[in-house]
Amino acid sequence: MNNSLLLPLILLPLFGALLPPLFHRFGRTASAWAAAVVVAAALLLLLSLLSPVFGGQTLLYHADWLPAYGLNLSLRLDGLSMLFALLILGIGLLVILYARYYLSERDPMGRFYGFLLLFMAAMLGVVLSENLLLMLVFWEMTSLSSFLLIGYWKYRADARQGARLALTITGAGGLSLLAGILLLGQISGSYELSVVLDSADIIQAHPLYPVTLVLILLGAFTKSAQFPFHFWLPHAMAAPTPVSAYLHSATMVKAGVFLLARLFPALAGTELWFYLVASTGMITLLLGAYHALFKHDLKGLLAYSTISHLGLITLLFGLGTPLGAVAGVFHIINHAIFKASLFMAAGIIDHESGTRDMHKLNGLWRYMPHTATLAMVAAASMAGVPLFNGFLSKEMFFAETLHQGWLGDWSWLLPLGATLAGVFAVAYSIRFIHDVFFNGEPIDLPRTPHEPPRYMKVPVEILVALCLLVGVVPAWTVAPLLATAASSTIGGELPRYSLAIWHGINTPLLMSLIAMLGGALMYALRHHLFALHARCFRPFDAKQVFERLLYKLILLARGLTEVLENGSLQRYLGLLIGSVVLVTGVALWDTPLSGPVPSAEVDAVTLVGALALAASALTTTIWHRHRLVALIQLSVVGLVVSVAFVRFAAPDLALTQLSVEMVTIILLMLVLYFLPQHTPAESSSLRKGRDLLLAGGAGASVALLAWGVLTRPYQTIGDYFMQQSLPGGGGHNVVNVILVDFRGFDTLGEVTVLGIAAIGILMLLRGLRLKMPAADGEGRPWASDRYPMILAVISRPLLPLALVVAIYLMLRGHNMPGGGFIAGLVTAIALILQYVASGIAWTRARMNINYIKLTATGVLLSTLTGLGSWLFGYPFLTSGFGHFHLPLVGEFELATAMLFDLGVYLAVIGSTLLVLANLGTLTLINREMAEEN
Amino acid sequence: MNFDMPNFLPAMPEMFVLGMTSLILIIDLFLNERTRVVSYLLAQATLVGAFILSLSLYSGNAELSFSDTFVLDPMAGVLKMAVYATVFMVFLYSHSYLRERGLFRGEFFVLALFGVLGMMVLISAHSFLTIYLGLELMSLALYAMVAMQRDSRTASEAAMKYFILGAMASAMLLYGMSMLYGVTGTLELTELSRAVQQTQGDRLLLVFGLVFLLVGVAFKLGAVPFHMWVPDVYHGAPTAVTLFISTAPKLAGFAMLMRLMVDGLPGLQPQWHDILVLLAVLSIGVGNVVAIAQTNIKRMLAYSGISHAGFLLLGVLSGTPEGYAAGMFYAIVYTIMGLGGFGMVILMSRAGFEAEQLEDYKGLNQRSPWFALMMLFIMFSMAGVPPFIGFWAKLAVLQAVVSANLMWLAAVAVIFSVIGAFFYLRVIKLMYFDQAREQGSLKPGADLAVVLSANAIGILALGAFPGALMALCLQAMGA
């Protein structure tokens, strides 16, 4: 069954919300009319659906929206939704009329009605949703649109704060409701209400039922301003009165109790439900009633009375009995009617007299007798005086408190609390009437009060008439609506109940009597009570607690920012490394450290080597401020590493490492020349400690990992290369074969990068001229013997020798330790030695090589070798090889890889010298000038 | 060693972008201030072309190529198209911003396109090698972009920090990869997952490698405790660059997470699940709480991004295709919202005034009700308020978490979202309730106004009809 009339019911006000702002240009009345027409249309539409719903049908509408996530655009109109929709649209229409006269010339009308219709659409969405997730969407929309309505007078600070407070509390509640609904859907397998409501057994037996219940109740309680979340409601009174009349009588705050009613069949009836819901309701009922009595602000009184009545309704649902639910639904109707009229009356008083302060408002009867009469009827209904509608549901409530069975011996608590709340209710109702309309003369009112415009009173009159009609002839007026709404709330047979005014003399009537008399007495003694209240209770506002919490949160946030984000890179790195160590530690906490492989014997040589390595690494760190010493220590580290490579049968790596070490050290020496010998100590000892801890942690982790790996039987990938080296690449030297053949492409890339880096450095150095320091760090002048004779003499024969060694290394590299990379480094070192020993000018005169061209030739040669294989139909860099014999060198293999290696050789020489020679010339001009002088 | 000629077709978009970017690089050399717009137009054309190529290659199947190091599957297709669209928007947003600040240079577009190429490679990567390749290509482009404003001290500092921390994270990622390679002997993800499943005995090295991989991913996503760079870099970089960094790379980061964890290491699911839970909780917690204390909107959005990264992780850690789809949905949605958020900062700014302070947003409603409304859409969406798209994204990941039976995690996420809602709300309060510091209405350029409005209204429209995007994500994840 798909009833397509349901969707327009929501869409009308939703899109209708655009009309009032558009019509605003035609005048204030035009936008009010636009809003009224939209709402009236929706109301007519709803009324056309009245008869099937009263016939017991549930109208459904379904369309897919996000089916993968269980979200459908499915709507439902049953008795309960009908009741709420009627309240929303009916009272909405009255509020539109009322607001037309309430709002002043300055207030932008179009925006007000736009927000109001938006809110109305959201509210209709909540009550008409069949899908729980859809309901949640509308639920949040009510929070947002009410935020806009409450903050409507944005120039008022209290309005802004009130709006924010309301949004924060109800929005937060909405999110917890979201979690609760997700759980509920998970448990019952669907988010559709028809499924959820039928699975009460599964839901209540589920282990997650308590969590689900609490989360959902949090949503409902925040919205309905139940203790301890009640404090947002009084602050929301900063809103224009039409908004209060609408939001806090029939709609927004009723959404919470609507949720209780809606999910009543699925969630209610358990002990947990009773204790949570009924006790919250009871506390709220009493607390609200008590506070209402002591408020001097007219709207504040009504706000607390609203809280109290919402507590009453919550309590009724909390009892978990069908009769309780019926009474709850009934009181929802009655409260909506009399509270809306009271708010409107309070608004009229405020509007015409200019104040809401009950200290000043006295004796208004003389100025506005008509309004006073209306307010009196509504207040009597609020107090629960017979013949008014509030009396009927209050009687039902009193009767219900007598019939619950959860509390055992403490059963008397409920009726006692209920009666006490009744006493307060009567007292504050009398106060509302007597203080304002009688009780002497008004005290300097800002304006002289008089009756309001005719049409401003019409809505109040209609509502008050309803109070009377329902109160006097309930069976002819409210009975069918109540029956339909209550039966769809309970989801089953309606219990027997009677709407008669006279039930004979029984306990509920007695309780009512006590409430009346007690209330009157309490009002008579009010001056003493006010004094007592003022003495015993310091004004306490939960809002302050809320704000203090917020402030603490901001402090926490600031603190966290300072700790985590102070802008220091060192701290960030520390956090990064610390986190890694920590996470690794936690992840591997229960993994055993040692594996099954027994640790090998450690021989003395290895041990000494390891200790030397550790010691020199440590001393480098400790003496890092003495640059030269640190450099020497660093070279020891490099040396020991090279030796370690030899120890573990990797002479190639050892050779490479050694050459790289030399080049690096020379490079560092060149730079050191320009720097002071010592660095000032800048780190505090605290920071040093932290760094020590971090370094220790990281080091220990790696050490433990190494231990763990070494004691486990892991397969190495070395075997594969050992086997493939000769057949695949034609060489015995596995490292070299990997470099120039298996990973030839990598090497080509690396050599290219080396060349690019060298050219990059060259570009950076271009134009950079540094002044040569006249003396070293200690103020001693440099030695006059710039190029020591001995070194120069030794270096010259060394060059051809080194070149021969390099060629030797390169040629045999494929099988024995060696290769283009090492050969290149050896040659480079020999050439650098010439520069160092004899000076740049001297060397340049004799050896004028363009290193850029050399590098480029190398890279090109390597690339061409790779391309060459294409000529023979092989992929890039496929190598071919054959064996040759050369005297002295012996049998050797000439593979195309050799050509490739030659390219590498040239590129390495070129780029190394390009960097070093150019660094060396930084002070050249300066020096030449010095020499000329 | 011989190779077979690989199938180049799946990588057509990558090759196209590479070719075009190189072309732009060369063409830009011959352009001057007046004709520079050619580079911009060519860059946009490149993105459109790549989009068309990816769209025409899109199919329901996964296709491997380049010795199984490259994969084109539905996830890759969707994410790449999202990246093109995002960067297209970024260029639209940045156009006038760059012009006004003398940053309208070919490098911006060339670097951004190289970054896009890196993201594409990363998204389609099917081996450690390609993952690293894509990651570095992307990251290097980003580092350089942050440093583009050379005379800005904060930008240089941010670039330096970004580079050093990024290099550190990359090193850790490589370390982890080398560990896993050492154990399994393979770099290719399918083989890796098989080898991991077959590994007997304890998993010391595997878990060790896993942790380091996750460090790399978490760094890219900006998840706590590897988030330190995010606020400083977002703050320091020119807003146009921030816009770029904060959006598209997140999509690539998500793909990286999926490739490494779901494709490569399903055998270690219990372990990575735990670590992701930790990262997610910390990100959501720290991101939302610390954002409150920020006075700079770029930093605030940075922390908001951190908390969103946590939410994204929630989807992935549930370990189901639906959860992955939720994560992907979240990543795409975050990108859209991030574009809007930083786009607004660009729109508010003008030469000499960066509109970085939250105070600059005071009374925006008086100066321009329309853009205040657009910002309201964006903020509400980020806060996860229905009916905006951000709500559906949160809903999807929360549902994934709940169906994975992690109630407490869902509860934590919800609680911190509530706290987070506070700072989004503060922006709205500033815009609507406070007095403007400077008078005069806001008059952005027509192009910016149109782009931002489209972006913000898109957030609302997608919120009303999230079905198509969601279905696409589910389809991409094979759920």
Short mmCIF file of C-alpha atoms in Angstrom, two decimals, chain A residues 623-807:
data_model
loop_
_atom_site.label_atom_id
_atom_site.label_comp_id
_atom_site.label_asym_id
_atom_site.label_seq_id
_atom_site.Cartn_x
_atom_site.Cartn_y
_atom_site.Cartn_z
CA TRP A 623 82.08 15.35 20.61
CA HIS A 624 79.99 16.57 17.76
CA ARG A 625 80.68 20.14 18.78
CA HIS A 626 84.36 19.70 18.17
CA ARG A 627 84.04 19.40 14.47
CA LEU A 628 87.41 18.08 13.56
CA VAL A 629 87.36 15.45 16.29
CA ALA A 630 83.89 14.41 15.29
CA LEU A 631 85.02 14.09 11.70
CA ILE A 632 87.85 11.83 12.69
CA GLN A 633 85.49 9.71 14.75
CA LEU A 634 83.10 9.55 11.83
CA SER A 635 85.81 8.28 9.55
CA VAL A 636 86.50 5.53 12.07
CA VAL A 637 82.86 4.51 11.82
CA GLY A 638 83.14 4.33 8.04
CA LEU A 639 86.35 2.40 8.25
CA VAL A 640 84.94 -0.18 10.64
CA VAL A 641 81.89 -0.61 8.41
CA SER A 642 84.18 -1.23 5.43
CA VAL A 643 86.09 -3.78 7.43
CA ALA A 644 82.85 -5.40 8.47
CA PHE A 645 81.97 -5.84 4.80
CA VAL A 646 85.28 -7.60 4.27
CA ARG A 647 84.58 -9.76 7.31
CA PHE A 648 81.26 -10.86 5.82
CA ALA A 649 82.76 -11.65 2.43
CA ALA A 650 81.67 -8.63 0.49
CA PRO A 651 84.94 -7.09 -0.75
CA ASP A 652 83.12 -5.10 -3.41
CA LEU A 653 81.04 -3.30 -0.88
CA ALA A 654 84.11 -2.80 1.27
CA LEU A 655 85.99 -1.19 -1.59
CA THR A 656 83.06 1.01 -2.47
CA GLN A 657 82.50 2.01 1.10
CA LEU A 658 86.13 2.85 1.55
CA SER A 659 86.24 5.04 -1.54
CA VAL A 660 82.99 6.74 -0.66
CA GLU A 661 84.34 7.40 2.83
CA MET A 662 87.39 9.10 1.45
CA VAL A 663 85.46 11.29 -0.93
CA THR A 664 83.01 12.23 1.81
CA ILE A 665 85.72 13.11 4.25
CA ILE A 666 87.45 15.30 1.74
CA LEU A 667 84.14 16.97 1.03
CA LEU A 668 83.56 17.58 4.71
CA MET A 669 87.06 18.94 5.14
CA LEU A 670 86.41 21.44 2.39
CA VAL A 671 83.32 22.66 4.17
CA LEU A 672 84.88 22.58 7.60
CA TYR A 673 87.38 25.11 6.40
CA PHE A 674 84.70 27.77 6.45
CA LEU A 675 83.16 26.88 9.75
CA PRO A 676 84.21 27.68 13.28
CA GLN A 677 85.91 24.84 15.03
CA HIS A 678 83.35 24.62 17.79
CA THR A 679 79.58 24.80 17.90
CA PRO A 680 77.98 26.50 20.87
CA ALA A 681 75.87 24.27 23.09
CA GLU A 682 72.24 25.18 22.54
CA SER A 683 70.21 22.25 23.79
CA SER A 684 69.00 22.20 27.35
CA SER A 685 69.81 19.14 29.39
CA LEU A 686 66.11 18.25 29.46
CA ARG A 687 66.05 18.14 25.72
CA LYS A 688 69.24 16.11 25.66
CA GLY A 689 67.65 13.64 28.01
CA ARG A 690 64.61 13.37 25.81
CA ASP A 691 66.74 12.84 22.74
CA LEU A 692 68.80 10.26 24.52
CA LEU A 693 65.64 8.42 25.45
CA LEU A 694 64.34 8.54 21.89
CA ALA A 695 67.60 7.49 20.34
CA GLY A 696 67.97 4.74 22.92
CA GLY A 697 64.45 3.54 22.27
CA ALA A 698 64.86 3.50 18.53
CA GLY A 699 68.25 1.84 18.78
CA ALA A 700 67.01 -0.77 21.20
CA SER A 701 64.07 -1.56 18.94
CA VAL A 702 66.29 -2.14 15.97
CA ALA A 703 68.69 -4.20 18.05
CA LEU A 704 65.86 -6.34 19.37
CA LEU A 705 64.53 -6.76 15.86
CA ALA A 706 67.94 -7.83 14.64
CA TRP A 707 68.15 -10.32 17.46
CA GLY A 708 64.71 -11.65 16.69
CA VAL A 709 65.49 -12.04 13.02
CA LEU A 710 68.86 -13.65 13.52
CA THR A 711 67.43 -16.29 15.80
CA ARG A 712 64.75 -17.25 13.32
CA PRO A 713 65.16 -19.50 10.31
CA TYR A 714 64.46 -17.00 7.56
CA GLN A 715 65.27 -17.79 3.94
CA THR A 716 67.54 -15.26 2.35
CA ILE A 717 67.11 -14.10 -1.19
CA GLY A 718 70.87 -14.27 -1.76
CA ASP A 719 70.73 -17.85 -3.01
CA TYR A 720 68.76 -16.87 -6.05
CA PHE A 721 71.39 -14.40 -7.17
CA MET A 722 74.20 -16.81 -6.35
CA GLN A 723 72.67 -19.32 -8.73
CA GLN A 724 71.69 -16.92 -11.47
CA SER A 725 74.79 -14.76 -11.56
CA LEU A 726 76.86 -16.85 -13.98
CA PRO A 727 74.22 -18.23 -16.34
CA GLY A 728 72.15 -15.06 -16.43
CA GLY A 729 74.78 -12.33 -16.33
CA GLY A 730 78.05 -14.12 -17.19
CA GLY A 731 79.92 -13.07 -14.07
CA HIS A 732 81.15 -14.52 -10.82
CA ASN A 733 81.05 -11.29 -8.89
CA VAL A 734 77.45 -11.35 -7.81
CA VAL A 735 77.37 -7.77 -6.56
CA ASN A 736 78.66 -6.43 -9.83
CA VAL A 737 76.32 -8.61 -11.88
CA ILE A 738 73.40 -7.36 -9.89
CA LEU A 739 74.50 -3.79 -10.38
CA VAL A 740 75.20 -3.79 -14.07
CA ASP A 741 72.93 -6.55 -15.29
CA PHE A 742 70.05 -7.69 -13.12
CA ARG A 743 69.47 -4.22 -11.81
CA GLY A 744 71.06 -2.46 -14.72
CA PHE A 745 68.15 -0.16 -15.13
CA ASP A 746 68.47 0.94 -11.50
CA THR A 747 72.12 1.65 -11.91
CA LEU A 748 71.51 3.66 -15.04
CA GLY A 749 68.97 5.66 -13.09
CA GLU A 750 71.33 6.17 -10.20
CA VAL A 751 74.18 7.32 -12.39
CA THR A 752 71.83 9.76 -14.08
CA VAL A 753 70.71 11.07 -10.74
CA LEU A 754 74.33 11.43 -9.67
CA GLY A 755 75.01 13.51 -12.75
CA ILE A 756 71.94 15.65 -12.19
CA ALA A 757 72.87 16.17 -8.55
CA ALA A 758 76.37 17.25 -9.53
CA ILE A 759 75.04 19.74 -12.03
CA GLY A 760 72.53 20.94 -9.45
CA ILE A 761 75.31 21.57 -6.94
CA LEU A 762 77.31 23.34 -9.62
CA MET A 763 74.39 25.65 -10.27
CA LEU A 764 74.03 26.35 -6.58
CA LEU A 765 77.72 27.18 -6.26
CA ARG A 766 77.84 29.39 -9.32
CA GLY A 767 78.46 32.93 -8.35
CA LEU A 768 79.03 31.99 -4.74
CA ARG A 769 82.34 33.40 -3.52
CA LEU A 770 83.42 32.95 0.04
CA LYS A 771 86.06 34.95 1.78
CA MET A 772 88.91 32.80 2.94
CA PRO A 773 89.36 33.05 6.66
CA ALA A 774 92.68 34.66 7.41
CA ALA A 775 93.28 32.35 10.34
CA ASP A 776 91.90 29.18 11.79
CA GLY A 777 89.44 29.02 14.62
CA GLU A 778 92.07 29.58 17.28
CA GLY A 779 93.41 32.64 15.54
CA ARG A 780 96.57 30.96 14.19
CA PRO A 781 97.51 31.95 10.68
CA TRP A 782 97.56 29.26 8.01
CA ALA A 783 100.88 27.60 7.30
CA SER A 784 102.86 29.41 4.63
CA ASP A 785 103.82 26.09 3.08
CA ARG A 786 100.57 25.70 1.22
CA TYR A 787 101.52 22.72 -0.96
CA PRO A 788 103.93 20.49 0.99
CA MET A 789 106.66 19.24 -1.27
CA ILE A 790 106.55 15.65 -0.07
CA LEU A 791 102.87 15.22 -0.77
CA ALA A 792 103.19 16.81 -4.19
CA VAL A 793 106.06 14.56 -5.12
CA ILE A 794 104.36 11.42 -3.93
CA SER A 795 101.08 12.30 -5.57
CA ARG A 796 102.52 12.53 -9.06
CA PRO A 797 103.62 8.95 -9.57
CA LEU A 798 100.51 7.88 -7.71
CA LEU A 799 98.26 9.05 -10.51
CA PRO A 800 99.29 6.62 -13.26
CA LEU A 801 99.43 3.88 -10.66
CA ALA A 802 95.90 4.62 -9.53
CA LEU A 803 94.71 4.72 -13.11
CA VAL A 804 96.16 1.29 -13.76
CA VAL A 805 94.50 -0.03 -10.61
CA ALA A 806 91.24 1.47 -11.72
CA ILE A 807 91.39 -0.15 -15.14
#
